[in-house]
Short mmCIF file of C-alpha atoms in Angstrom, two decimals:
data_model
loop_
_atom_site.label_atom_id
_atom_site.label_comp_id
_atom_site.label_asym_id
_atom_site.label_seq_id
_atom_site.Cartn_x
_atom_site.Cartn_y
_atom_site.Cartn_z
CA MET A 1 98.83 118.74 230.36
CA PRO A 2 96.09 121.23 231.26
CA LEU A 3 92.65 120.59 229.77
CA ARG A 4 92.58 124.01 228.12
CA THR A 5 95.80 123.27 226.28
CA ILE A 6 94.45 119.92 225.10
CA VAL A 7 91.25 121.59 223.84
CA LEU A 8 93.26 124.20 221.95
CA LEU A 9 95.53 121.57 220.40
CA VAL A 10 92.49 119.60 219.21
CA ILE A 11 90.16 122.44 218.19
CA ALA A 12 92.63 124.94 216.74
CA PRO A 13 93.77 122.79 213.75
CA LEU A 14 90.16 121.91 212.94
CA PHE A 15 89.21 125.56 213.14
CA LEU A 16 92.08 126.56 210.84
CA LEU A 17 91.22 123.78 208.38
CA ALA A 18 87.57 124.86 208.27
CA GLY A 19 88.69 128.44 207.74
CA TYR A 20 90.92 127.39 204.86
CA PHE A 21 88.12 125.50 203.14
CA ALA A 22 85.71 128.40 203.69
CA TYR A 23 88.20 130.88 202.23
CA SER A 24 88.84 128.60 199.24
CA LYS A 25 85.12 128.22 198.60
CA ILE A 26 84.54 131.98 198.85
CA SER A 27 87.44 132.67 196.47
CA LYS A 28 86.06 130.26 193.87
CA GLN A 29 82.57 131.71 194.17
CA ARG A 30 83.95 135.24 193.91
CA GLU A 31 85.78 134.27 190.70
CA LEU A 32 82.52 132.87 189.32
CA HIS A 33 80.83 136.17 190.16
CA VAL A 34 83.58 138.18 188.47
CA GLN A 35 83.33 135.96 185.39
CA ALA A 36 79.56 136.39 185.33
CA GLY A 37 80.07 140.15 185.44
CA ARG A 38 82.43 139.93 182.48
CA THR A 39 79.88 137.83 180.62
CA ALA A 40 77.19 140.45 181.22
CA GLN A 41 79.52 143.25 180.14
CA THR A 42 80.51 141.36 176.98
CA ALA A 43 76.82 140.89 176.12
CA ARG A 44 76.28 144.65 176.36
CA GLU A 45 79.42 145.42 174.34
CA ASP A 46 78.41 142.91 171.65
CA SER A 47 75.14 144.79 171.37
CA ALA A 48 77.02 148.08 170.92
CA ILE A 49 79.03 146.62 168.03
CA SER A 50 75.82 145.37 166.41
CA ASP A 51 74.34 148.86 166.72
CA VAL A 52 77.32 150.42 164.92
CA ILE A 53 77.16 147.85 162.13
CA HIS A 54 73.44 148.44 161.68
CA GLU A 55 73.78 152.23 161.44
CA LEU A 56 76.65 151.94 158.95
CA GLN A 57 74.56 149.56 156.86
CA LYS A 58 71.77 152.13 156.78
CA GLU A 59 74.22 154.90 155.87
CA ARG A 60 75.64 152.76 153.07
CA GLY A 61 72.15 152.29 151.63
CA TYR A 62 71.41 156.01 151.66
CA SER A 63 74.87 156.81 150.25
CA VAL A 64 74.46 154.43 147.33
CA GLY A 65 71.04 155.87 146.57
CA TYR A 66 72.46 159.39 146.74
CA VAL A 67 75.41 158.68 144.43
CA SER A 68 73.46 156.57 141.94
CA SER A 69 70.89 159.37 141.53
CA ASP A 70 73.56 162.08 141.19
CA GLY A 71 72.57 163.59 144.51
CA LEU A 72 68.84 163.76 143.86
CA THR A 73 67.78 160.92 146.18
CA PHE A 74 68.08 160.84 150.00
CA PRO A 75 70.07 164.09 150.59
CA GLU A 76 68.21 164.92 153.82
CA GLU A 77 67.98 161.31 154.95
CA LEU A 78 71.71 160.89 154.46
CA ILE A 79 72.50 163.93 156.62
CA ARG A 80 70.28 162.67 159.44
CA GLN A 81 71.68 159.16 159.18
CA ARG A 82 75.26 160.39 159.41
CA GLY A 83 74.41 162.16 162.64
CA ARG A 84 72.84 159.01 164.01
CA THR A 85 75.85 156.93 162.93
CA ASP A 86 78.28 159.31 164.64
CA GLN A 87 76.28 159.18 167.89
CA VAL A 88 76.24 155.40 167.96
CA ILE A 89 79.96 155.14 167.13
CA ALA A 90 80.89 157.60 169.89
CA SER A 91 78.74 155.75 172.42
CA ALA A 92 80.12 152.35 171.41
CA LEU A 93 83.79 153.37 171.50
CA SER A 94 83.34 154.74 175.02
CA ASP A 95 81.67 151.53 176.23
CA ILE A 96 83.64 148.74 174.54
CA ASP A 97 86.30 148.15 177.19
CA LEU A 98 86.40 144.40 177.80
CA ILE A 99 86.31 143.38 174.14
CA ALA A 100 88.90 146.06 173.34
CA THR A 101 91.20 144.55 175.98
CA ASN A 102 90.66 140.91 175.02
CA HIS A 103 90.78 141.51 171.25
CA ARG A 104 93.11 144.48 170.95
CA GLU A 105 94.30 143.81 167.40
CA GLU A 106 90.78 143.51 165.94
CA PHE A 107 89.57 146.51 167.95
CA ASP A 108 92.44 148.76 166.87
CA HIS A 109 91.89 147.75 163.25
CA ALA A 110 88.20 148.65 163.55
CA VAL A 111 89.04 152.03 165.08
CA ARG A 112 91.49 152.82 162.27
CA ARG A 113 88.85 151.96 159.68
CA LEU A 114 86.23 154.08 161.45
CA GLN A 115 88.61 157.04 161.22
CA THR A 116 88.33 156.85 157.41
CA LEU A 117 84.58 157.48 157.52
CA ALA A 118 84.90 161.27 157.30
CA GLN A 119 87.07 160.98 154.20
CA MET A 120 84.56 158.60 152.59
CA ARG A 121 81.77 161.09 153.21
CA ARG A 122 83.73 163.96 151.68
CA ARG A 123 84.25 161.96 148.50
CA ILE A 124 80.53 161.21 148.35
CA ASP A 125 79.61 164.86 148.90
CA GLY A 126 82.15 166.06 146.34
CA GLY A 127 80.11 164.63 143.52
CA ASP A 128 83.10 164.76 141.17
CA ARG A 129 82.63 161.12 140.16
CA HIS A 130 79.58 159.49 138.64
CA GLY A 131 78.55 156.20 137.12
CA ASN A 132 79.14 152.62 138.08
CA ALA A 133 82.73 153.13 139.27
CA ALA A 134 81.66 155.71 141.86
CA ILE A 135 78.79 153.51 143.04
CA GLN A 136 81.03 150.49 143.44
CA GLU A 137 83.57 152.59 145.33
CA VAL A 138 80.89 153.64 147.83
CA ILE A 139 79.69 150.07 148.28
CA SER A 140 83.23 148.73 148.67
CA SER A 141 84.35 151.44 151.09
CA TYR A 142 81.42 150.99 153.44
CA SER A 143 81.55 147.20 153.13
CA GLU A 144 85.24 147.08 154.05
CA LEU A 145 84.52 149.22 157.09
CA ILE A 146 81.60 147.03 158.13
CA ASP A 147 83.68 143.89 157.57
CA THR A 148 86.23 145.04 160.16
CA LEU A 149 83.43 145.40 162.72
CA VAL A 150 82.03 142.00 161.74
CA GLY A 151 85.55 140.63 162.31
CA LEU A 152 85.62 142.18 165.77
CA ALA A 153 82.21 140.65 166.52
CA ARG A 154 83.43 137.26 165.25
CA ALA A 155 86.52 137.41 167.48
CA SER A 156 84.50 138.29 170.58
CA THR A 157 81.87 135.63 169.86
CA GLY A 158 84.24 132.70 169.34
CA SER A 159 82.99 129.25 168.37
CA ASP A 160 81.87 127.82 171.72
CA ARG A 161 78.27 126.51 171.62
CA SER A 162 78.43 124.52 174.86
CA THR A 163 75.73 126.51 176.68
CA GLU A 164 72.49 128.24 175.77
CA TYR A 165 74.24 131.59 176.18
CA HIS A 166 77.08 130.76 173.80
CA ALA A 167 74.73 129.15 171.28
CA LEU A 168 72.65 132.33 171.25
CA ARG A 169 75.78 134.42 170.67
CA GLN A 170 76.61 132.24 167.67
CA ALA A 171 73.06 132.58 166.34
CA ARG A 172 73.15 136.35 166.69
CA PHE A 173 76.47 136.58 164.87
CA LEU A 174 75.08 134.47 162.04
CA ILE A 175 71.97 136.64 161.75
CA SER A 176 74.19 139.74 161.74
CA SER A 177 76.26 138.19 158.94
CA ALA A 178 73.12 137.41 156.94
CA LYS A 179 71.93 140.98 157.53
CA GLU A 180 75.18 142.28 156.06
CA LYS A 181 74.55 140.27 152.89
CA ALA A 182 71.01 141.66 152.87
CA GLY A 183 72.49 145.15 153.11
CA LEU A 184 74.77 144.45 150.16
CA GLU A 185 71.78 143.10 148.29
CA ARG A 186 69.90 146.35 148.94
CA ALA A 187 72.82 148.56 147.89
CA THR A 188 73.72 146.49 144.83
CA GLY A 189 70.15 146.28 143.64
CA ALA A 190 69.36 149.94 144.29
CA ALA A 191 72.32 151.03 142.20
CA GLY A 192 72.21 148.39 139.48
CA ILE A 193 68.51 148.24 138.75
CA VAL A 194 68.61 151.77 137.34
CA LYS A 195 72.23 152.41 136.39
CA VAL A 196 73.83 149.17 135.28
CA PHE A 197 71.11 146.54 134.94
CA SER A 198 72.93 143.50 133.55
CA LEU A 199 73.49 139.76 133.75
CA SER A 200 76.29 140.25 136.27
CA LEU A 201 73.89 142.17 138.51
CA GLN A 202 71.43 139.29 138.36
CA GLU A 203 74.15 136.80 139.24
CA GLU A 204 75.39 138.91 142.15
CA LEU A 205 71.89 139.34 143.58
CA THR A 206 71.29 135.60 143.27
CA SER A 207 74.55 134.87 145.09
CA LEU A 208 73.71 137.30 147.89
CA ARG A 209 70.24 135.81 148.29
CA ARG A 210 71.58 132.26 148.47
CA GLY A 211 74.25 133.34 150.92
CA GLN A 212 71.65 134.84 153.24
CA LEU A 213 69.52 131.71 153.25
CA THR A 214 72.52 129.47 153.89
CA ILE A 215 73.62 131.54 156.88
CA LEU A 216 70.09 131.88 158.26
CA ASN A 217 69.60 128.13 157.94
CA GLU A 218 72.73 127.64 160.06
CA ALA A 219 71.42 130.19 162.58
CA GLY A 220 68.18 128.21 162.88
CA ALA A 221 70.18 125.03 163.51
CA VAL A 222 72.21 126.75 166.23
CA LYS A 223 69.00 128.03 167.78
CA GLY A 224 67.68 124.46 167.67
CA SER A 225 64.62 125.43 165.63
CA ALA A 226 64.10 123.84 162.23
CA ALA A 227 60.97 125.96 161.77
CA TRP A 228 62.65 129.31 162.36
CA LEU A 229 63.85 130.00 158.79
CA PRO A 230 60.67 128.68 157.08
CA THR A 231 58.69 130.98 159.36
CA LEU A 232 60.83 133.95 158.25
CA GLN A 233 60.28 133.00 154.63
CA ARG A 234 56.52 133.16 155.13
CA THR A 235 56.63 136.76 156.37
CA ARG A 236 55.33 139.53 154.13
CA GLN A 237 58.77 141.19 154.24
CA TYR A 238 60.54 138.19 152.80
CA MET A 239 57.86 137.39 150.23
CA ALA A 240 57.69 140.99 148.97
CA LEU A 241 61.45 141.20 148.40
CA ASN A 242 61.63 137.69 147.00
CA GLU A 243 58.99 138.57 144.42
CA LEU A 244 61.01 141.58 143.27
CA HIS A 245 64.16 139.49 143.29
CA GLU A 246 62.59 136.85 141.05
CA THR A 247 61.34 139.56 138.72
CA VAL A 248 64.83 141.07 138.37
CA VAL A 249 66.52 137.71 137.86
CA ALA A 250 63.95 136.52 135.28
CA THR A 251 64.11 139.71 133.20
CA GLU A 252 66.24 139.87 130.06
CA ALA A 253 69.38 141.82 130.90
CA THR A 254 69.28 143.63 127.56
CA ILE A 255 66.00 145.44 128.15
CA GLY A 256 65.99 149.20 128.13
CA THR A 257 63.57 149.67 131.01
CA PRO A 258 64.37 148.29 134.50
CA PRO A 259 61.86 145.66 135.71
CA VAL A 260 61.32 147.37 139.09
CA THR A 261 61.93 150.87 140.39
CA ARG A 262 64.63 151.89 142.83
CA ALA A 263 61.97 152.97 145.33
CA GLN A 264 60.28 149.56 145.20
CA TRP A 265 63.54 147.76 145.71
CA ILE A 266 64.74 149.96 148.58
CA THR A 267 61.38 149.79 150.37
CA ALA A 268 61.18 146.00 150.16
CA SER A 269 64.83 145.32 150.98
CA THR A 270 64.76 147.74 153.91
CA ALA A 271 61.70 146.01 155.35
CA TRP A 272 63.51 142.65 155.11
CA ILE A 273 66.63 144.04 156.78
CA ASP A 274 64.51 145.57 159.55
CA LEU A 275 62.96 142.15 160.16
CA LEU A 276 66.40 140.58 160.50
CA ARG A 277 67.35 143.40 162.84
CA GLN A 278 64.32 142.58 164.98
CA GLU A 279 65.39 138.93 165.16
CA GLU A 280 68.89 140.04 166.11
CA SER A 281 67.49 142.36 168.80
CA VAL A 282 65.36 139.58 170.29
CA ILE A 283 68.45 137.41 170.74
CA THR A 284 70.38 140.37 172.16
CA ALA A 285 67.67 140.87 174.78
CA GLU A 286 67.81 137.17 175.66
CA LEU A 287 71.60 137.31 175.98
CA VAL A 288 71.55 140.37 178.23
CA PHE A 289 68.86 138.73 180.38
CA LEU A 290 70.76 135.45 180.72
CA ALA A 291 74.03 137.22 181.52
CA SER A 292 72.38 139.55 184.07
CA GLN A 293 70.56 136.61 185.64
CA LEU A 294 73.83 134.70 186.00
CA GLU A 295 75.50 137.74 187.53
CA GLN A 296 72.69 138.13 190.08
CA GLU A 297 72.68 134.42 190.94
CA THR A 298 76.43 134.29 191.56
CA ALA A 299 76.23 137.48 193.63
CA SER A 300 73.46 135.97 195.76
CA GLN A 301 75.38 132.71 196.20
CA LEU A 302 78.52 134.60 197.17
CA THR A 303 76.64 136.65 199.77
CA GLU A 304 75.02 133.54 201.26
CA LEU A 305 78.38 131.76 201.43
CA ILE A 306 80.05 134.69 203.18
CA TRP A 307 77.27 134.95 205.76
CA PHE A 308 77.32 131.18 206.34
CA SER A 309 81.10 131.22 206.79
CA LEU A 310 80.88 134.10 209.28
CA PHE A 311 78.17 132.28 211.23
CA ALA A 312 80.26 129.10 211.31
CA ALA A 313 83.34 131.02 212.42
CA LEU A 314 81.47 132.82 215.22
CA SER A 315 79.90 129.54 216.36
CA ALA A 316 83.29 127.82 216.47
CA ALA A 317 84.81 130.75 218.37
CA ALA A 318 81.96 130.68 220.86
CA PHE A 319 82.47 126.94 221.36
CA VAL A 320 86.18 127.43 222.06
CA VAL A 321 85.46 130.23 224.55
CA VAL A 322 82.94 128.08 226.40
CA ALA A 323 85.28 125.07 226.37
CA LEU A 324 88.10 127.10 227.89
CA LYS A 325 86.06 128.40 230.80
#
């Protein structure tokens, strides 16, 4: 048998085997890169959902103030906020592709609820209803809408805490949930302190406050920081609102004059919500950074593997050519 034939019979199978392993390795690395890209995209889409929730929470606060004052409070602020809300919703709906695909039922439900926003606003502007029933309707309508978005965020976040990235996603969802209770606390207090100050109002505010602290305590545990919540509670934002809260709860429900003004309550509760929003934004920035870093690392590793495989293939081919001469 000619020497060239022997060389081909020996080298060719080894060359094919090496090529198979190289292709398999490249395919796996490419899949890791694609997954990293999805992770980065999900992080950005999660942020878009959080933005919509935050703007709707702000609009709810202005709407409650507007209705509870018979249209005398926040008319201009409400108009500006609606414009801001619409911009954020339009931007989010055009960007949320991956979550919409992976969680179609929750996404479609959220879209249907968002389509009721215009009708809600018309009822608020109509001004044909007053009193506690109208206030509660505004709070409930906005809260139900926000709850659908929170449900979408919950579905996309999942319960996996196996990595730093997933733990941070859990922590952000928990902070967002606490912020929703803080928003309800602001709306409930702003309406009730002036219109329907009562024992039930005190009980509801106490429940909302406890709920926030429970959720934030869990968020601190997920973050792995026992000092995180105590640090928040030492901030001027928390202490200012907590002082008003204690004043409201300790006041006799039968008094004729409210213990604090609507302006005081809204100012303090808004400052506390803004602080939670800052904490949420810090985690969002960390998530986007981690996801982008992973995407870049997998892209770099894929490029290096492709170049190494090409070099190995060219070297093997050159060896075969030389051997056959």
